Coordinates of C-alpha atoms (C1' of nucleotides) in Angstrom, one line a residue:
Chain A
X1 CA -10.0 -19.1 13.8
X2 CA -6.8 -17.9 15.9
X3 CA -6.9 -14.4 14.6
X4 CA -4.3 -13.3 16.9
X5 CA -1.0 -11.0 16.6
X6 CA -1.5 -10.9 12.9
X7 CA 0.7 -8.6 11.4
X8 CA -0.5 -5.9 9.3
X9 CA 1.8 -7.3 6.2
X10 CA -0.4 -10.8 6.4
X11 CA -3.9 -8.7 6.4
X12 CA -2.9 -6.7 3.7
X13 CA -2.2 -10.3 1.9
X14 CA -5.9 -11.6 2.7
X15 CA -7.7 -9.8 -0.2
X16 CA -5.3 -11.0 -2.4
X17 CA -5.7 -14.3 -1.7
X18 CA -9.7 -14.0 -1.4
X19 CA -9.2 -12.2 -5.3
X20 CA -7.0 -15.4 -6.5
X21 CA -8.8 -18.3 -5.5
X22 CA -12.4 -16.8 -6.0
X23 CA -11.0 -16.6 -9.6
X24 CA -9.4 -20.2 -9.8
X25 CA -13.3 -21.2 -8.3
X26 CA -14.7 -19.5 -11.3
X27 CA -12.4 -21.4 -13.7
X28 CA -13.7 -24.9 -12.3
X29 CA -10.2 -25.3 -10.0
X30 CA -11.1 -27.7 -7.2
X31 CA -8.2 -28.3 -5.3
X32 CA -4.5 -26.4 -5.4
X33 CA -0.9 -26.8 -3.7
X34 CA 0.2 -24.0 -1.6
X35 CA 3.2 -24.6 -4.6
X36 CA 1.0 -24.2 -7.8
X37 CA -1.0 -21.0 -6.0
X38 CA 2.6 -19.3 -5.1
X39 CA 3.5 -19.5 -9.0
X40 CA 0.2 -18.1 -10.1
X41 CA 0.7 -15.6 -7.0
X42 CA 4.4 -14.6 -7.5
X43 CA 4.8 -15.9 -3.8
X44 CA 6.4 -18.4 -1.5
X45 CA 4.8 -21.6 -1.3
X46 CA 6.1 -21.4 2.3
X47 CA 4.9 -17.9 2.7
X48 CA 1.2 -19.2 1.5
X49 CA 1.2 -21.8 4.2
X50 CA 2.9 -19.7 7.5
X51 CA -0.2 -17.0 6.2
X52 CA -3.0 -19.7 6.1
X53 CA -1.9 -21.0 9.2
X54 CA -2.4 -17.9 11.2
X55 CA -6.3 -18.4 10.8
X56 CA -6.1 -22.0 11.2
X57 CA -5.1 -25.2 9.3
X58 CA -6.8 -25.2 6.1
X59 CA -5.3 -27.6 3.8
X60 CA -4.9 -31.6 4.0
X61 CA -1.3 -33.2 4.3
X62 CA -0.5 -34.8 0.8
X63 CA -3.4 -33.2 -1.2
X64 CA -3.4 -29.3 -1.1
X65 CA -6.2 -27.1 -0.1
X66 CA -9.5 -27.2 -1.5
X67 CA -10.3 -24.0 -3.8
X68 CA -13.7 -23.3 -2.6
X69 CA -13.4 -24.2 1.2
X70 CA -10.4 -22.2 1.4
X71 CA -11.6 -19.2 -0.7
X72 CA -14.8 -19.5 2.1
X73 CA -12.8 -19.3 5.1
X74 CA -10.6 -16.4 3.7
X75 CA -13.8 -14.7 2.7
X76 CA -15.2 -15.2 6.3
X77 CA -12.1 -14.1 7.8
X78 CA -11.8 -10.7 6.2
X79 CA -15.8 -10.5 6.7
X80 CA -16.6 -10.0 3.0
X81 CA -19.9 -12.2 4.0
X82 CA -21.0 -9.8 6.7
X83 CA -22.1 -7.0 4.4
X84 CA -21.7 -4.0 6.5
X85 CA -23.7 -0.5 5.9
X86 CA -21.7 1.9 4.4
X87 CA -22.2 5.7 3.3
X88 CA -20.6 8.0 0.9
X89 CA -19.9 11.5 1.9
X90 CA -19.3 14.0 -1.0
X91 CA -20.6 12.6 -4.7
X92 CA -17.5 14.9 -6.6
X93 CA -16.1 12.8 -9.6
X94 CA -14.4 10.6 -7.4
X95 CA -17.9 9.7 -5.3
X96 CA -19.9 8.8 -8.2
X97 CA -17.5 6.7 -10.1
X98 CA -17.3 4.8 -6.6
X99 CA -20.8 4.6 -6.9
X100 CA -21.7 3.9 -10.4
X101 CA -18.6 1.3 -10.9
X102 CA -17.6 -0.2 -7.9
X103 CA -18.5 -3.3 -6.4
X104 CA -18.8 -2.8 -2.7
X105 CA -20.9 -6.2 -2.3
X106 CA -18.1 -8.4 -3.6
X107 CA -16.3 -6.6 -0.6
X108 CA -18.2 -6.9 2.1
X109 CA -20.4 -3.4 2.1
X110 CA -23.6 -2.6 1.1
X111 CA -23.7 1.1 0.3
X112 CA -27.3 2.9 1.6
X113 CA -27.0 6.6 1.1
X114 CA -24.9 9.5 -0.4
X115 CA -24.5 12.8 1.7
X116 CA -22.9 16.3 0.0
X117 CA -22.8 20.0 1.1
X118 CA -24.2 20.9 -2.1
X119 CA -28.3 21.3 -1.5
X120 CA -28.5 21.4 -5.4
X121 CA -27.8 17.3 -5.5
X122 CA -30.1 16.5 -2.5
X123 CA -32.7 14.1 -2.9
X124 CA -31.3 13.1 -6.1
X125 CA -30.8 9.6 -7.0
X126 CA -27.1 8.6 -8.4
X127 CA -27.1 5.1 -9.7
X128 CA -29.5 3.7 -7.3
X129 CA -28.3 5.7 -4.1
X130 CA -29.9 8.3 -2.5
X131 CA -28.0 12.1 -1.9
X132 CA -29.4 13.6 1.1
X133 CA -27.9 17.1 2.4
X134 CA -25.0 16.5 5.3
X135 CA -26.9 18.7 8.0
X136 CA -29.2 14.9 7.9
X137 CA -26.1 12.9 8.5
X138 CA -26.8 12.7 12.5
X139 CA -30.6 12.2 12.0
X140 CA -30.0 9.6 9.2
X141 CA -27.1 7.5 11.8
X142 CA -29.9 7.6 14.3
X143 CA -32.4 5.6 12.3
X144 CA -30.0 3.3 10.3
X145 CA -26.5 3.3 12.3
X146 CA -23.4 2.1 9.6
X147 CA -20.3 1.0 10.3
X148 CA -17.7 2.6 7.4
X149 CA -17.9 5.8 6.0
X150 CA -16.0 6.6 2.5
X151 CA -14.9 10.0 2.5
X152 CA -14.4 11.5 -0.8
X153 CA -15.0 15.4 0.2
X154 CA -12.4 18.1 -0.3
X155 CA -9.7 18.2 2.4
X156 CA -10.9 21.8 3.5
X157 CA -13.8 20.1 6.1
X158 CA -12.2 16.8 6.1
X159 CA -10.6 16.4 9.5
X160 CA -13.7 17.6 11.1
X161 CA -16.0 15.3 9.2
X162 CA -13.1 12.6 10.2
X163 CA -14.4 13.6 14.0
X164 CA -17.8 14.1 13.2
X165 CA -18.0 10.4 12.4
X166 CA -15.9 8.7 14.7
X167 CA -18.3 11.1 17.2
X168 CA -21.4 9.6 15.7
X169 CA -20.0 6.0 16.2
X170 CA -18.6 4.8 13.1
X171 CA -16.2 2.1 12.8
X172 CA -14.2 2.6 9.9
X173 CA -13.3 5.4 7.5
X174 CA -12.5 4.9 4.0
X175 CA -10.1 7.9 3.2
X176 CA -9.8 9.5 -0.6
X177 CA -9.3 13.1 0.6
X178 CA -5.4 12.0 0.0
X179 CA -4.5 13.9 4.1
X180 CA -3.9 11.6 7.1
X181 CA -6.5 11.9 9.0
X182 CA -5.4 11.9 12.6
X183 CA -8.1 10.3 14.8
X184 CA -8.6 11.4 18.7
X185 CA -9.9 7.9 19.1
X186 CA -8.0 5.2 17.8
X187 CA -10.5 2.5 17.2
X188 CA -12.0 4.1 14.0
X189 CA -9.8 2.6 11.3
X190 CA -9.0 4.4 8.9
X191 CA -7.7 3.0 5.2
X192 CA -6.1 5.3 2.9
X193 CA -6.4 5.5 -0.7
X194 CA -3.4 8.0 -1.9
X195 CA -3.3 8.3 -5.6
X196 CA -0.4 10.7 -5.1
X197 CA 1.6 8.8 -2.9
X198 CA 1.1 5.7 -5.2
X199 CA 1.6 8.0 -8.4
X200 CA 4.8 9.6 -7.3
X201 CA 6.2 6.0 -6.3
X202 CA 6.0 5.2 -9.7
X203 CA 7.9 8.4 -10.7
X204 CA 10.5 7.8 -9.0
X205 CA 10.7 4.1 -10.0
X206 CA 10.5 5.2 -13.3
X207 CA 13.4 7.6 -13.2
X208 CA 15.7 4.8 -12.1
Chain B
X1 CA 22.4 11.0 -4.4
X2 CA 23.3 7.6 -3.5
X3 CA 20.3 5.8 -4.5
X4 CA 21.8 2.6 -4.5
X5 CA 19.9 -0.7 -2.5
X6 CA 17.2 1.8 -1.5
X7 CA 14.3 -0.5 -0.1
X8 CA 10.7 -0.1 -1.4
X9 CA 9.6 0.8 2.2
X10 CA 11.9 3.1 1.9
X11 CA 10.5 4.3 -1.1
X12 CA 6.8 4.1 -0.3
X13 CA 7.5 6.9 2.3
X14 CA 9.1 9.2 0.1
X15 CA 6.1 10.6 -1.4
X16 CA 4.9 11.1 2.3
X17 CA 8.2 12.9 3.4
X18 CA 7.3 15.3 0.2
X19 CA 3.7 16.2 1.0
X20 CA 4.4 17.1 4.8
X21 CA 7.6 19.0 4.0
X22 CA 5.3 20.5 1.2
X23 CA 2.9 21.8 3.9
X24 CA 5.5 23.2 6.3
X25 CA 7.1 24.9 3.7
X26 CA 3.6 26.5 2.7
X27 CA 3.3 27.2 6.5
X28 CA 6.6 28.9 7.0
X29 CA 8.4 26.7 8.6
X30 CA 11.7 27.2 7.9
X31 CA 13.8 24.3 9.8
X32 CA 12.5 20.8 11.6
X33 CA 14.6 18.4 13.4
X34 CA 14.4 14.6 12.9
X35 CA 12.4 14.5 15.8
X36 CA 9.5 17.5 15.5
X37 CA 8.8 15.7 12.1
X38 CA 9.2 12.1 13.2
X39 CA 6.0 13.7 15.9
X40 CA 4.0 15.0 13.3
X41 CA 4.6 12.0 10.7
X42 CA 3.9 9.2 13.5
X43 CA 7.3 8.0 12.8
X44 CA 10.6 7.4 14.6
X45 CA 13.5 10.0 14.4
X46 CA 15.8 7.3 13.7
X47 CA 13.8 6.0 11.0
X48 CA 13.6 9.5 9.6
X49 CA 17.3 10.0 9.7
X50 CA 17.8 6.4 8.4
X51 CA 16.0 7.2 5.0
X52 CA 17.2 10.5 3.9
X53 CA 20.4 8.7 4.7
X54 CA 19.9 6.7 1.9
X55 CA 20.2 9.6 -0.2
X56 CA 22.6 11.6 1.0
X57 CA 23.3 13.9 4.1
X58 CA 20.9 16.7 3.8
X59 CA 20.9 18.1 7.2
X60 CA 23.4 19.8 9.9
X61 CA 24.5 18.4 13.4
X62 CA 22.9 20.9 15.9
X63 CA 20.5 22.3 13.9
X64 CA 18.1 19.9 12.0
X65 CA 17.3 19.8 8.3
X66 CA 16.2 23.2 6.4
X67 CA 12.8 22.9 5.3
X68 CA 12.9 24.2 1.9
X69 CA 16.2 22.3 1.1
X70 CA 15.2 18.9 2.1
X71 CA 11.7 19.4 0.3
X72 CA 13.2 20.0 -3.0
X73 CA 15.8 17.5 -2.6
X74 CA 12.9 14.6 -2.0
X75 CA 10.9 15.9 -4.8
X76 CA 14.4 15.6 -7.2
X77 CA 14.7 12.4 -6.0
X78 CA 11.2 11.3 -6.1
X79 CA 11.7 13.3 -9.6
X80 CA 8.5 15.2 -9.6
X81 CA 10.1 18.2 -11.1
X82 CA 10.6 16.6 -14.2
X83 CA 7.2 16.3 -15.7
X84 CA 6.8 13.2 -17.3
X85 CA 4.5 12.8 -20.2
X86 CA 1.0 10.4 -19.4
X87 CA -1.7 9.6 -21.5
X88 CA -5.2 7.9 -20.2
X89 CA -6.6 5.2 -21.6
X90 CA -10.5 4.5 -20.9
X91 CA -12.1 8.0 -19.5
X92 CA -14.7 5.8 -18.1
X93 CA -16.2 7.4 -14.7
X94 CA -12.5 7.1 -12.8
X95 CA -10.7 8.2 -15.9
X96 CA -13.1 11.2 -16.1
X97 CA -12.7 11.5 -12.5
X98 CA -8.7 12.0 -12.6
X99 CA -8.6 13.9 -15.2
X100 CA -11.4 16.6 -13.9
X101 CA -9.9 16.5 -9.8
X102 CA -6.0 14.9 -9.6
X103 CA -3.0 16.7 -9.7
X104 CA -1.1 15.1 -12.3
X105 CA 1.6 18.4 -12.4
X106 CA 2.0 18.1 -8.7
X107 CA 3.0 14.3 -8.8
X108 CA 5.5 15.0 -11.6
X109 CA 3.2 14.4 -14.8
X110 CA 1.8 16.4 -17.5
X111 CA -1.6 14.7 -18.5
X112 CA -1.6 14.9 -22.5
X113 CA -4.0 12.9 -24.0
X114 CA -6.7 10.3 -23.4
X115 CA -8.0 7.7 -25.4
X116 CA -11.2 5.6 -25.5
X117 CA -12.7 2.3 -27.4
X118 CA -16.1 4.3 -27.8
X119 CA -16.1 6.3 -31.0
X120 CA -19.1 8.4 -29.6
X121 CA -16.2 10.1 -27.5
X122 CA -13.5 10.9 -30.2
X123 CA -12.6 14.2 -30.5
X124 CA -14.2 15.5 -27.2
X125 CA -12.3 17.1 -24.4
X126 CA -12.6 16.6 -21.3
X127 CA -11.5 18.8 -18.9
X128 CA -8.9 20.5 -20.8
X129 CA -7.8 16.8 -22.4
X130 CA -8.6 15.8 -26.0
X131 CA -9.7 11.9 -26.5
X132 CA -8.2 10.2 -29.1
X133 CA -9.6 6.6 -30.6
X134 CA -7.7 3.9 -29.2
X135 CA -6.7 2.9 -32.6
X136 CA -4.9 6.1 -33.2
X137 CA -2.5 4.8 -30.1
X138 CA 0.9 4.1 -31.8
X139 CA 0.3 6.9 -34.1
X140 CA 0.1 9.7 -31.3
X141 CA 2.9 8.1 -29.5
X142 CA 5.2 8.0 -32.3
X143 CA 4.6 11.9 -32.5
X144 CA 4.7 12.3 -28.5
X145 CA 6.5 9.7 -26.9
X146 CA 5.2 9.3 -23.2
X147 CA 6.6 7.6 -20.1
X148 CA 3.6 7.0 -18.6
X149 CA -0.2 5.3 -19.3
X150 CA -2.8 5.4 -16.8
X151 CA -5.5 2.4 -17.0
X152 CA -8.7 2.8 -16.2
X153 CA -10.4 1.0 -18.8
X154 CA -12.6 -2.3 -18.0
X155 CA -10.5 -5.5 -17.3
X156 CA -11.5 -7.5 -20.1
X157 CA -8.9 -5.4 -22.8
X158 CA -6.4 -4.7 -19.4
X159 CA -3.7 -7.7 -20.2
X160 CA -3.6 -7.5 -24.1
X161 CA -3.6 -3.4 -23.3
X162 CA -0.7 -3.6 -20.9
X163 CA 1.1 -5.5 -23.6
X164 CA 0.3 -3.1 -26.1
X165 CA 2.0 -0.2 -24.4
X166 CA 4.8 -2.4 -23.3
X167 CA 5.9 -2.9 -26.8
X168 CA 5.2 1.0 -27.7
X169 CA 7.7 2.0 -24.9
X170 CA 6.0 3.4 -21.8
X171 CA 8.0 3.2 -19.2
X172 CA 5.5 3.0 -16.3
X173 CA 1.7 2.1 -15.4
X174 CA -0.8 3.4 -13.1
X175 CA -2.8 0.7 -13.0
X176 CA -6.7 1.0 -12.2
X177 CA -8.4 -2.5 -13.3
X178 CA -8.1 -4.0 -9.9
X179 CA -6.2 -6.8 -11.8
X180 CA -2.9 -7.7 -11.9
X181 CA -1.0 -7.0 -14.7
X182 CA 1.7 -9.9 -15.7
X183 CA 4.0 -8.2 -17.8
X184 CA 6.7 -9.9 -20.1
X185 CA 8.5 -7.1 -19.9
X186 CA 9.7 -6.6 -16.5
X187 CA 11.5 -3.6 -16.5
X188 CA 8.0 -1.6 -17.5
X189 CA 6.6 -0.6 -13.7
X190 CA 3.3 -1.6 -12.7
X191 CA 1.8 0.8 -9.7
X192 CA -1.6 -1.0 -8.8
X193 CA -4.5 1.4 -7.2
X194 CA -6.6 -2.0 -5.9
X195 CA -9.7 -0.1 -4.4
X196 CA -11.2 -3.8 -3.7
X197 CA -8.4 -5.0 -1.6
X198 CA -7.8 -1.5 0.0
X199 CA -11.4 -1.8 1.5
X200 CA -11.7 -5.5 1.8
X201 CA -8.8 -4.8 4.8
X202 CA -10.4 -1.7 6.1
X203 CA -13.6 -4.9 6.1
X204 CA -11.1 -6.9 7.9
X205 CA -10.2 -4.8 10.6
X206 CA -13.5 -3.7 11.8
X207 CA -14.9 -7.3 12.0
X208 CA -12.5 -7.4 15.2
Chain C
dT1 C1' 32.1 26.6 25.0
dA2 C1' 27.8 24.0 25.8
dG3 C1' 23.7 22.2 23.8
dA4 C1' 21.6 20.2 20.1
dT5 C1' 21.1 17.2 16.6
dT6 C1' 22.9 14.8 12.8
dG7 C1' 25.0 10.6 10.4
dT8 C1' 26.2 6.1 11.2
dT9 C1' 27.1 1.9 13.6
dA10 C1' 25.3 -1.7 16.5
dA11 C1' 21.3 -4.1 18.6
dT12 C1' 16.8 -5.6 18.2
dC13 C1' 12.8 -6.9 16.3
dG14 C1' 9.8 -8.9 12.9
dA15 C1' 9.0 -11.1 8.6
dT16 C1' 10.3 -14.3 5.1
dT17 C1' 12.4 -18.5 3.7
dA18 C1' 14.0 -23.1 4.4
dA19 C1' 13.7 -27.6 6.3
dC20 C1' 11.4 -31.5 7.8
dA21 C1' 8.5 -34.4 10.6
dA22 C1' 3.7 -35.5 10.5
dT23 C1' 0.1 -37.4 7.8
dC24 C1' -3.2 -37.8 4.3
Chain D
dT1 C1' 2.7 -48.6 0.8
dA2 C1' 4.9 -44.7 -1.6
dG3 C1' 4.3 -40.0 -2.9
dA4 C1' 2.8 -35.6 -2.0
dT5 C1' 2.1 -31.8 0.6
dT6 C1' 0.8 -29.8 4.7
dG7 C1' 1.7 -27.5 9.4
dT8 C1' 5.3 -26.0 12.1
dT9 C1' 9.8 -25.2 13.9
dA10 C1' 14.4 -23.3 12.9
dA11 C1' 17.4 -20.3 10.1
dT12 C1' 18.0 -16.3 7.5
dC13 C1' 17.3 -12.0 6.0
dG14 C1' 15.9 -7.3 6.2
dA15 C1' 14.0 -3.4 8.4
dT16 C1' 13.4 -0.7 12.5
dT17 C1' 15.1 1.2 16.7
dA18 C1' 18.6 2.5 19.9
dA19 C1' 23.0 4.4 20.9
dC20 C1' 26.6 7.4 20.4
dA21 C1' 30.6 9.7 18.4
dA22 C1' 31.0 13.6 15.2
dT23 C1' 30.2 18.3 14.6
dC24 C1' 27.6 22.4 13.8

DNA sequence: TAGATTGTTAATCGATTAACAATC
DNA sequence: TAGATTGTTAATCGATTAACAATC
């Protein structure tokens, strides 16, 4: 795996690809063209191959790439396989649907704990995960260190929370709090997810 | 307002250029060069000067762009002072979780209905918003035509769904099933939230 | 007027697409 | 072998950055 000077527009690509193929794999596909997977993909067939071939070369000259292998390697790349701790910090509306409907496994995470200011939900159990109060947060890290925290708290105590982590060692921040967060140390990554940013594109894209 | 050619990147960045002009204006800032908010964004001046240009001319040589001004310009371009009409369609936990905590007004929307496949829910409101049967669909929009549906029901019913509302006449979706929606119809706009991929590259870029 | 900062053109950079030799 | 399709280099396209004349 080369896995160097990839740009951020090829990353953001990956999961797509990992979503695509693990689908044609489902459906029995064995084998596809860089060609037939750009059609499926609304891509370029040359795009396809110039991404593929930042990781490595994949496919075999005259026959395609095969599903399965391929969907491995992409799945290994992004690290999907690695199935890295993850906690939740605020269990709002926004926290437990995360928890109750989506599939962190299939991503690559394995969620262990919930943490909120509220002592009311402490040592409650929301599908499956445990809430524990956020004066524990430091205590819990000690025993059982994770690498991505999911932040979906109000934006009020977000930015110290942002530092309160990336103090405690985490790697990566999953941010719903819809604020950029901005980091004093750069190697905690931080993903955004901004419904309003992503809302309001489609307003104006609507209003021609 | 020009609005001709404008890129999506250039779009994407709109709502951005809205919420921190939104904040200084809350914070009393009156004016900001190209440059103070280029430092604050964690963008170029140039760039900054670049995309309002695609608009129009909004600020004044030797001075810098008036704060109030340029904030309600964006948000009449974005168009988030018109209020759009959006129903919701599955008030699953994410539906639920929208409705209860996301600013629809801010964004340019005016939540008015949702609707659901589970009878059990009919009639209910949630958080100020009545749930219709899904059946009752083209009826309630042939009363209240809306612009916009949000999707956050299960992917199963998402393609034939999309389809559905296609053929009613929304002009827009917010699209929560993690899927992508082919539509027949291109000039309907599809604005995916994919939580999966968002957190599969926030997987990739910790794994080094 | 002098200083500041825009609007806009030109230069650079990066990403996408096209082409094709290599090869299965 | 002939056909197909990759991996990779070259060409194109678009977006970002730099530069600077216009002007408040």
């Amino acid at each position: 795996m080369l896995r160097e000077n990839v740009s951020g527009a090829v990353i953001r690509r990956m999961p797509k690809y990992f979503r695509y193929l693990d689908e044609l794999h489902q459906n029995g596909v064995a084998k596809i063209s860089s060609r037939a997977l750009a059609e499926c993909m609304g891509l370029t067939a040359s795009q396809i191959r110039q991404d593929f071939n930042c990781f490595g070369g994949f496919g075999q000259q005259g026959y395609g790439y095969n599903v399965e292998t391929l969907m491995n390697e992409i799945a290994s790349i992004i690290g999907v396989n690695r199935k890295h701790k993850a906690i939740i910090i605020g269990v709002g509306n926004i926290g437990r649907a995360l928890i109750h409907n989506f599939d962190f496994y299939k991503c690559g995470f394995n969620l262990i704990a919930a943490f909120d200011a509220d002592r009311a939900l402490c040592g409650a159990n929301i599908g499956g995960i445990q809430v524990h109060h956020i004066d524990e947060l430091e205590k819990f890290y000690d025993k059982t260190p994770i690498e991505v925290a999911i932040m979906t708290l109000p934006k009020a105590p977000a930015p110290q929370m942002a530092e309160r982590l990336a103090g405690m060692g985490v790697r990566g921040i999953w941010n719903f709090t819809n604020m950029d967060l901005k980091m004093t140390n750069k190697s905690v990554m931080v993903e955004d997810v901004h419904f309003a940013d992503s809302l309001m594109t489609l307003c104006y894209r609507i209003s021609e």
